[in-house]
Amino acid sequence: MPEDHEKPAVIENGEIRLNGKGKKIRKPRTIYSSVQLQALHQRFQQTQYLALPERADLAAKLGLTQTQ
């Protein structure tokens, strides 16, 4: 007997799981403060791509995760 139970999407540890229909459910959009946006914009003007240590340092200074 095949199981056609529709399972809801689950977000665990920042990972998005698919619902039973295979549609990807998106994470909520991150809201940045004006201070964070200004700092990110200034850094982007200097260097568009950061090395991992630079990204970790900038994220820590702004109170963000590295993926944000």
Tab-separated table of N, CA, C and O in Angstrom:
chain	number	residue	atom	x	y	z
A	1	MET	N	0.837	-1.171	0.000
A	1	MET	CA	0.000	0.000	0.000
A	1	MET	C	0.891	1.247	0.000
A	1	MET	O	1.624	1.500	0.950
A	2	PRO	N	0.852	2.046	-1.072
A	2	PRO	CA	1.699	3.246	-1.113
A	2	PRO	C	1.196	4.303	-0.146
A	2	PRO	O	0.007	4.444	0.074
A	3	GLU	N	2.148	5.028	0.393
A	3	GLU	CA	1.793	6.075	1.340
A	3	GLU	C	1.780	7.413	0.624
A	3	GLU	O	2.801	7.883	0.153
A	4	ASP	N	0.632	8.030	0.517
A	4	ASP	CA	0.485	9.329	-0.134
A	4	ASP	C	0.206	10.423	0.882
A	4	ASP	O	-0.440	11.411	0.572
A	5	HIS	N	0.686	10.218	2.081
A	5	HIS	CA	0.453	11.218	3.120
A	5	HIS	C	1.241	12.473	2.778
A	5	HIS	O	2.420	12.419	2.473
A	6	GLU	N	0.585	13.617	2.838
A	6	GLU	CA	1.256	14.883	2.574
A	6	GLU	C	1.898	15.363	3.855
A	6	GLU	O	1.236	15.590	4.852
A	7	LYS	N	3.214	15.507	3.810
A	7	LYS	CA	3.943	15.938	4.994
A	7	LYS	C	4.215	17.435	4.892
A	7	LYS	O	4.598	17.928	3.831
A	8	PRO	N	4.029	18.171	5.975
A	8	PRO	CA	4.321	19.599	5.923
A	8	PRO	C	5.825	19.845	5.852
A	8	PRO	O	6.620	18.998	6.239
A	9	ALA	N	6.210	21.007	5.340
A	9	ALA	CA	7.618	21.378	5.283
A	9	ALA	C	8.115	21.680	6.683
A	9	ALA	O	7.379	22.169	7.528
A	10	VAL	N	9.372	21.377	6.885
A	10	VAL	CA	9.979	21.596	8.190
A	10	VAL	C	11.276	22.363	7.987
A	10	VAL	O	12.030	22.079	7.068
A	11	ILE	N	11.525	23.333	8.831
A	11	ILE	CA	12.790	24.058	8.802
A	11	ILE	C	13.537	23.690	10.075
A	11	ILE	O	13.076	23.958	11.172
A	12	GLU	N	14.676	23.040	9.879
A	12	GLU	CA	15.504	22.636	11.013
A	12	GLU	C	16.920	23.113	10.776
A	12	GLU	O	17.503	22.834	9.732
A	13	ASN	N	17.476	23.802	11.741
A	13	ASN	CA	18.855	24.294	11.661
A	13	ASN	C	19.109	25.072	10.379
A	13	ASN	O	20.140	24.942	9.753
A	14	GLY	N	18.131	25.847	9.946
A	14	GLY	CA	18.297	26.660	8.756
A	14	GLY	C	18.112	25.918	7.455
A	14	GLY	O	18.226	26.492	6.391
A	15	GLU	N	17.845	24.616	7.505
A	15	GLU	CA	17.638	23.846	6.296
A	15	GLU	C	16.156	23.807	5.969
A	15	GLU	O	15.316	23.652	6.843
A	16	ILE	N	15.854	23.929	4.703
A	16	ILE	CA	14.467	23.926	4.264
A	16	ILE	C	14.146	22.536	3.726
A	16	ILE	O	14.850	22.013	2.882
A	17	ARG	N	13.094	21.969	4.231
A	17	ARG	CA	12.662	20.674	3.734
A	17	ARG	C	11.453	20.865	2.847
A	17	ARG	O	10.693	21.805	3.007
A	18	LEU	N	11.274	19.963	1.926
A	18	LEU	CA	10.173	20.069	0.990
A	18	LEU	C	8.894	19.529	1.586
A	18	LEU	O	8.908	18.618	2.401
A	19	ASN	N	7.788	20.098	1.126
A	19	ASN	CA	6.513	19.558	1.568
A	19	ASN	C	6.182	18.331	0.725
A	19	ASN	O	6.951	17.941	-0.155
A	20	GLY	N	5.070	17.721	0.955
A	20	GLY	CA	4.708	16.492	0.259
A	20	GLY	C	4.570	16.642	-1.235
A	20	GLY	O	4.678	15.669	-1.978
A	21	LYS	N	4.340	17.840	-1.736
A	21	LYS	CA	4.174	18.061	-3.165
A	21	LYS	C	5.485	18.422	-3.853
A	21	LYS	O	5.503	18.665	-5.048
A	22	GLY	N	6.563	18.460	-3.113
A	22	GLY	CA	7.859	18.747	-3.704
A	22	GLY	C	8.149	20.223	-3.886
A	22	GLY	O	9.144	20.577	-4.491
A	23	LYS	N	7.304	21.080	-3.379
A	23	LYS	CA	7.545	22.512	-3.507
A	23	LYS	C	8.485	22.975	-2.405
A	23	LYS	O	8.342	22.586	-1.259
A	24	LYS	N	9.432	23.809	-2.785
A	24	LYS	CA	10.384	24.319	-1.803
A	24	LYS	C	9.741	25.453	-1.021
A	24	LYS	O	9.154	26.361	-1.583
A	25	ILE	N	9.858	25.387	0.281
A	25	ILE	CA	9.335	26.435	1.146
A	25	ILE	C	10.509	27.332	1.517
A	25	ILE	O	11.538	26.851	1.970
A	26	ARG	N	10.357	28.608	1.312
A	26	ARG	CA	11.447	29.546	1.571
A	26	ARG	C	11.509	29.966	3.033
A	26	ARG	O	10.507	30.026	3.705
A	27	LYS	N	12.745	30.285	3.449
A	27	LYS	CA	12.930	30.850	4.783
A	27	LYS	C	12.410	32.272	4.773
A	27	LYS	O	12.405	32.934	3.738
A	28	PRO	N	12.007	32.778	5.932
A	28	PRO	CA	11.576	34.174	5.987
A	28	PRO	C	12.732	35.115	5.621
A	28	PRO	O	13.888	34.824	5.916
A	29	ARG	N	12.408	36.216	4.985
A	29	ARG	CA	13.415	37.195	4.574
A	29	ARG	C	14.059	37.829	5.807
A	29	ARG	O	13.379	38.187	6.756
A	30	THR	N	15.380	37.971	5.766
A	30	THR	CA	16.115	38.587	6.862
A	30	THR	C	15.929	40.107	6.815
A	30	THR	O	16.072	40.708	5.750
A	31	ILE	N	15.613	40.687	7.927
A	31	ILE	CA	15.482	42.131	8.028
A	31	ILE	C	16.768	42.678	8.647
A	31	ILE	O	17.130	42.322	9.763
A	32	TYR	N	17.464	43.526	7.899
A	32	TYR	CA	18.710	44.108	8.375
A	32	TYR	C	18.452	45.510	8.925
A	32	TYR	O	17.641	46.252	8.385
A	33	SER	N	19.187	45.867	9.958
A	33	SER	CA	19.076	47.226	10.504
A	33	SER	C	19.804	48.185	9.561
A	33	SER	O	20.611	47.770	8.717
A	34	SER	N	19.549	49.469	9.713
A	34	SER	CA	20.201	50.462	8.856
A	34	SER	C	21.714	50.461	9.079
A	34	SER	O	22.487	50.655	8.138
A	35	VAL	N	22.140	50.211	10.309
A	35	VAL	CA	23.573	50.147	10.608
A	35	VAL	C	24.205	48.949	9.901
A	35	VAL	O	25.290	49.059	9.309
A	36	GLN	N	23.535	47.804	9.951
A	36	GLN	CA	24.048	46.613	9.276
A	36	GLN	C	24.116	46.840	7.766
A	36	GLN	O	25.119	46.499	7.128
A	37	LEU	N	23.064	47.404	7.196
A	37	LEU	CA	23.045	47.664	5.753
A	37	LEU	C	24.163	48.605	5.336
A	37	LEU	O	24.832	48.385	4.317
A	38	GLN	N	24.385	49.647	6.108
A	38	GLN	CA	25.439	50.601	5.788
A	38	GLN	C	26.805	49.922	5.829
A	38	GLN	O	27.637	50.113	4.936
A	39	ALA	N	27.057	49.134	6.863
A	39	ALA	CA	28.343	48.439	6.995
A	39	ALA	C	28.539	47.428	5.859
A	39	ALA	O	29.629	47.329	5.289
A	40	LEU	N	27.480	46.691	5.527
A	40	LEU	CA	27.576	45.721	4.436
A	40	LEU	C	27.823	46.419	3.101
A	40	LEU	O	28.633	45.962	2.286
A	41	HIS	N	27.148	47.528	2.871
A	41	HIS	CA	27.326	48.273	1.631
A	41	HIS	C	28.752	48.818	1.514
A	41	HIS	O	29.383	48.712	0.452
A	42	GLN	N	29.268	49.378	2.604
A	42	GLN	CA	30.633	49.915	2.584
A	42	GLN	C	31.640	48.811	2.296
A	42	GLN	O	32.567	48.983	1.515
A	43	ARG	N	31.440	47.660	2.939
A	43	ARG	CA	32.376	46.551	2.723
A	43	ARG	C	32.276	46.021	1.293
A	43	ARG	O	33.280	45.675	0.675
A	44	PHE	N	31.073	45.998	0.744
A	44	PHE	CA	30.871	45.536	-0.630
A	44	PHE	C	31.572	46.475	-1.614
A	44	PHE	O	32.109	46.034	-2.632
A	45	GLN	N	31.571	47.773	-1.328
A	45	GLN	CA	32.254	48.730	-2.187
A	45	GLN	C	33.765	48.475	-2.199
A	45	GLN	O	34.420	48.674	-3.213
A	46	GLN	N	34.300	48.010	-1.064
A	46	GLN	CA	35.732	47.714	-0.972
A	46	GLN	C	36.058	46.391	-1.650
A	46	GLN	O	36.993	46.297	-2.429
A	47	THR	N	35.307	45.365	-1.294
A	47	THR	CA	35.557	44.013	-1.781
A	47	THR	C	34.219	43.304	-1.964
A	47	THR	O	33.455	43.190	-1.015
A	48	GLN	N	33.951	42.838	-3.181
A	48	GLN	CA	32.671	42.185	-3.432
A	48	GLN	C	32.623	40.765	-2.885
A	48	GLN	O	31.575	40.285	-2.496
A	49	TYR	N	33.778	40.087	-2.882
A	49	TYR	CA	33.822	38.706	-2.401
A	49	TYR	C	34.783	38.603	-1.234
A	49	TYR	O	35.929	39.022	-1.331
A	50	LEU	N	34.301	38.032	-0.130
A	50	LEU	CA	35.114	37.914	1.076
A	50	LEU	C	35.610	36.479	1.254
A	50	LEU	O	34.893	35.528	0.959
A	51	ALA	N	36.807	36.359	1.790
A	51	ALA	CA	37.317	35.049	2.199
A	51	ALA	C	36.554	34.624	3.452
A	51	ALA	O	35.952	35.463	4.144
A	52	LEU	N	36.558	33.349	3.752
A	52	LEU	CA	35.804	32.843	4.905
A	52	LEU	C	36.146	33.541	6.220
A	52	LEU	O	35.234	33.908	6.966
A	53	PRO	N	37.424	33.754	6.533
A	53	PRO	CA	37.716	34.449	7.796
A	53	PRO	C	37.193	35.888	7.812
A	53	PRO	O	36.718	36.371	8.831
A	54	GLU	N	37.265	36.571	6.663
A	54	GLU	CA	36.748	37.935	6.580
A	54	GLU	C	35.235	37.953	6.753
A	54	GLU	O	34.683	38.823	7.421
A	55	ARG	N	34.574	36.996	6.143
A	55	ARG	CA	33.116	36.904	6.257
A	55	ARG	C	32.705	36.615	7.698
A	55	ARG	O	31.764	37.220	8.217
A	56	ALA	N	33.414	35.717	8.351
A	56	ALA	CA	33.114	35.382	9.745
A	56	ALA	C	33.325	36.599	10.645
A	56	ALA	O	32.512	36.863	11.532
A	57	ASP	N	34.399	37.340	10.405
A	57	ASP	CA	34.699	38.525	11.211
A	57	ASP	C	33.629	39.595	11.023
A	57	ASP	O	33.133	40.165	11.994
A	58	LEU	N	33.254	39.872	9.783
A	58	LEU	CA	32.231	40.881	9.506
A	58	LEU	C	30.886	40.472	10.103
A	58	LEU	O	30.202	41.292	10.715
A	59	ALA	N	30.526	39.212	9.962
A	59	ALA	CA	29.262	38.728	10.523
A	59	ALA	C	29.246	38.876	12.045
A	59	ALA	O	28.249	39.312	12.621
A	60	ALA	N	30.343	38.533	12.680
A	60	ALA	CA	30.427	38.645	14.138
A	60	ALA	C	30.291	40.105	14.582
A	60	ALA	O	29.601	40.403	15.559
A	61	LYS	N	30.933	41.011	13.869
A	61	LYS	CA	30.870	42.433	14.212
A	61	LYS	C	29.450	42.990	14.069
A	61	LYS	O	29.062	43.882	14.810
A	62	LEU	N	28.713	42.468	13.097
A	62	LEU	CA	27.361	42.978	12.833
A	62	LEU	C	26.268	42.177	13.527
A	62	LEU	O	25.091	42.485	13.384
A	63	GLY	N	26.656	41.113	14.231
A	63	GLY	CA	25.660	40.292	14.925
A	63	GLY	C	24.827	39.451	13.968
A	63	GLY	O	23.642	39.229	14.198
A	64	LEU	N	25.455	38.990	12.872
A	64	LEU	CA	24.766	38.170	11.872
A	64	LEU	C	25.416	36.797	11.790
A	64	LEU	O	26.540	36.602	12.270
A	65	THR	N	24.724	35.864	11.155
A	65	THR	CA	25.364	34.588	10.856
A	65	THR	C	26.192	34.764	9.591
A	65	THR	O	25.990	35.720	8.829
A	66	GLN	N	27.092	33.847	9.316
A	66	GLN	CA	27.932	33.957	8.134
A	66	GLN	C	27.124	33.894	6.837
A	66	GLN	O	27.496	34.512	5.846
A	67	THR	N	26.043	33.158	6.847
A	67	THR	CA	25.248	33.049	5.624
A	67	THR	C	24.386	34.284	5.377
A	67	THR	O	23.998	34.543	4.245
A	68	GLN	N	24.120	35.042	6.420
A	68	GLN	CA	23.362	36.281	6.216
A	68	GLN	C	24.252	37.312	5.560
A	68	GLN	O	23.807	38.162	4.858
